[in-house]
């Protein structure tokens, strides 16, 4: 079982965006030292919910601050990109970083109609543009030359330079959705399962992906909010502001601020969160692993309302108290 970190890059009003980036960079350096597999950055535009318009640029800086940790996007919003530009930028970062890029690709959320409008793109085109971009990237990375004639993009004999270190099925990760899971399985791309959404739907996507893989090797990365402190009480206190913000954003619920209640437990389950002591977090992650059979858990430990110092400690506890238990358990089962 691999452990990685995820950053949505969301902030509370009045927070310095520069400070946000510096804190993420410091956490990435620590994660690199502690043996995390990768970090993933989300892409957002224009709104306070997330302040990361160019994840590949941020990852380029982080690549120079770290030595071995994977550099992932979760995700680049494909409809906003000229596909050849995206292919070249990601390939260049892969070369500069020594083959560490994980190009997670998605189409953008359905509730982002205003964002699409600001880019001058119809939201009805988002799936079609994304699927065409994925095929263009496949040609770019597997063949080195793009010949494509689609509804949105047309290219003839375009050579991609530089070439990344790896082929498309190692470089490309697809955000799980009804329109992508079979495509990911057919080509052997890695699958990114988001935090938001019903567990039953996530299991359905994973089952469909594995069926489409047939004999190909696959990889399932499950994203969850995972926060650990020395005690459950400490973890609940340290995530109070973040929990309230996500309850409002994800569920439309004004949380009453009480922990230990049925509402708190129900909201945590609905938002796919685990918050607690090392023992509690390890137990919940094992339950999720038994239910989903994922290869990689992508942990969000830092979000709007988080304290940097507490998040650093949560990353340390994950690495020193939680990761070894689950990895040892997985080794024993093999």
PDB file of C-alpha atoms in Angstrom, residues 176-182 191 193-194 197-213 220 222 224 291-293:
ATOM      1  CA  UNK A 176     -12.703   8.337 -12.201  1.00  0.00           C
ATOM      2  CA  UNK A 177     -16.084   9.106 -13.760  1.00  0.00           C
ATOM      3  CA  UNK A 178     -18.777   7.328 -15.741  1.00  0.00           C
ATOM      4  CA  UNK A 179     -17.040   8.355 -18.972  1.00  0.00           C
ATOM      5  CA  UNK A 180     -13.454   7.422 -18.051  1.00  0.00           C
ATOM      6  CA  UNK A 181     -13.241   4.175 -16.083  1.00  0.00           C
ATOM      7  CA  UNK A 182     -13.479   1.822 -19.078  1.00  0.00           C
ATOM      8  CA  UNK A 191      -7.290   5.538 -11.876  1.00  0.00           C
ATOM      9  CA  UNK A 193     -10.888   8.068  -7.274  1.00  0.00           C
ATOM     10  CA  UNK A 194     -11.963  11.429  -5.788  1.00  0.00           C
ATOM     11  CA  UNK A 197     -18.976  11.098  -3.731  1.00  0.00           C
ATOM     12  CA  UNK A 198     -20.784   8.057  -2.413  1.00  0.00           C
ATOM     13  CA  UNK A 199     -18.689   5.038  -1.492  1.00  0.00           C
ATOM     14  CA  UNK A 200     -21.027   2.806  -3.496  1.00  0.00           C
ATOM     15  CA  UNK A 201     -20.385   4.813  -6.650  1.00  0.00           C
ATOM     16  CA  UNK A 202     -16.635   4.672  -6.041  1.00  0.00           C
ATOM     17  CA  UNK A 203     -16.749   0.890  -5.680  1.00  0.00           C
ATOM     18  CA  UNK A 204     -18.770   0.638  -8.894  1.00  0.00           C
ATOM     19  CA  UNK A 205     -16.156   2.683 -10.785  1.00  0.00           C
ATOM     20  CA  UNK A 206     -13.320   0.548  -9.444  1.00  0.00           C
ATOM     21  CA  UNK A 207     -15.133  -2.668 -10.396  1.00  0.00           C
ATOM     22  CA  UNK A 208     -15.773  -1.385 -13.918  1.00  0.00           C
ATOM     23  CA  UNK A 209     -12.153  -0.284 -14.238  1.00  0.00           C
ATOM     24  CA  UNK A 210     -10.808  -3.662 -13.164  1.00  0.00           C
ATOM     25  CA  UNK A 211     -13.156  -5.465 -15.541  1.00  0.00           C
ATOM     26  CA  UNK A 212     -11.916  -3.313 -18.424  1.00  0.00           C
ATOM     27  CA  UNK A 213      -8.266  -3.965 -17.521  1.00  0.00           C
ATOM     28  CA  UNK A 220      -6.230   2.457  -8.118  1.00  0.00           C
ATOM     29  CA  UNK A 222      -8.140   6.519  -3.546  1.00  0.00           C
ATOM     30  CA  UNK A 224      -9.552  10.718   1.243  1.00  0.00           C
ATOM     31  CA  UNK A 291     -13.654  -2.487   0.831  1.00  0.00           C
ATOM     32  CA  UNK A 292     -11.970  -0.919  -2.212  1.00  0.00           C
ATOM     33  CA  UNK A 293      -8.726  -2.847  -2.685  1.00  0.00           C
TER      34      UNK A 293
END
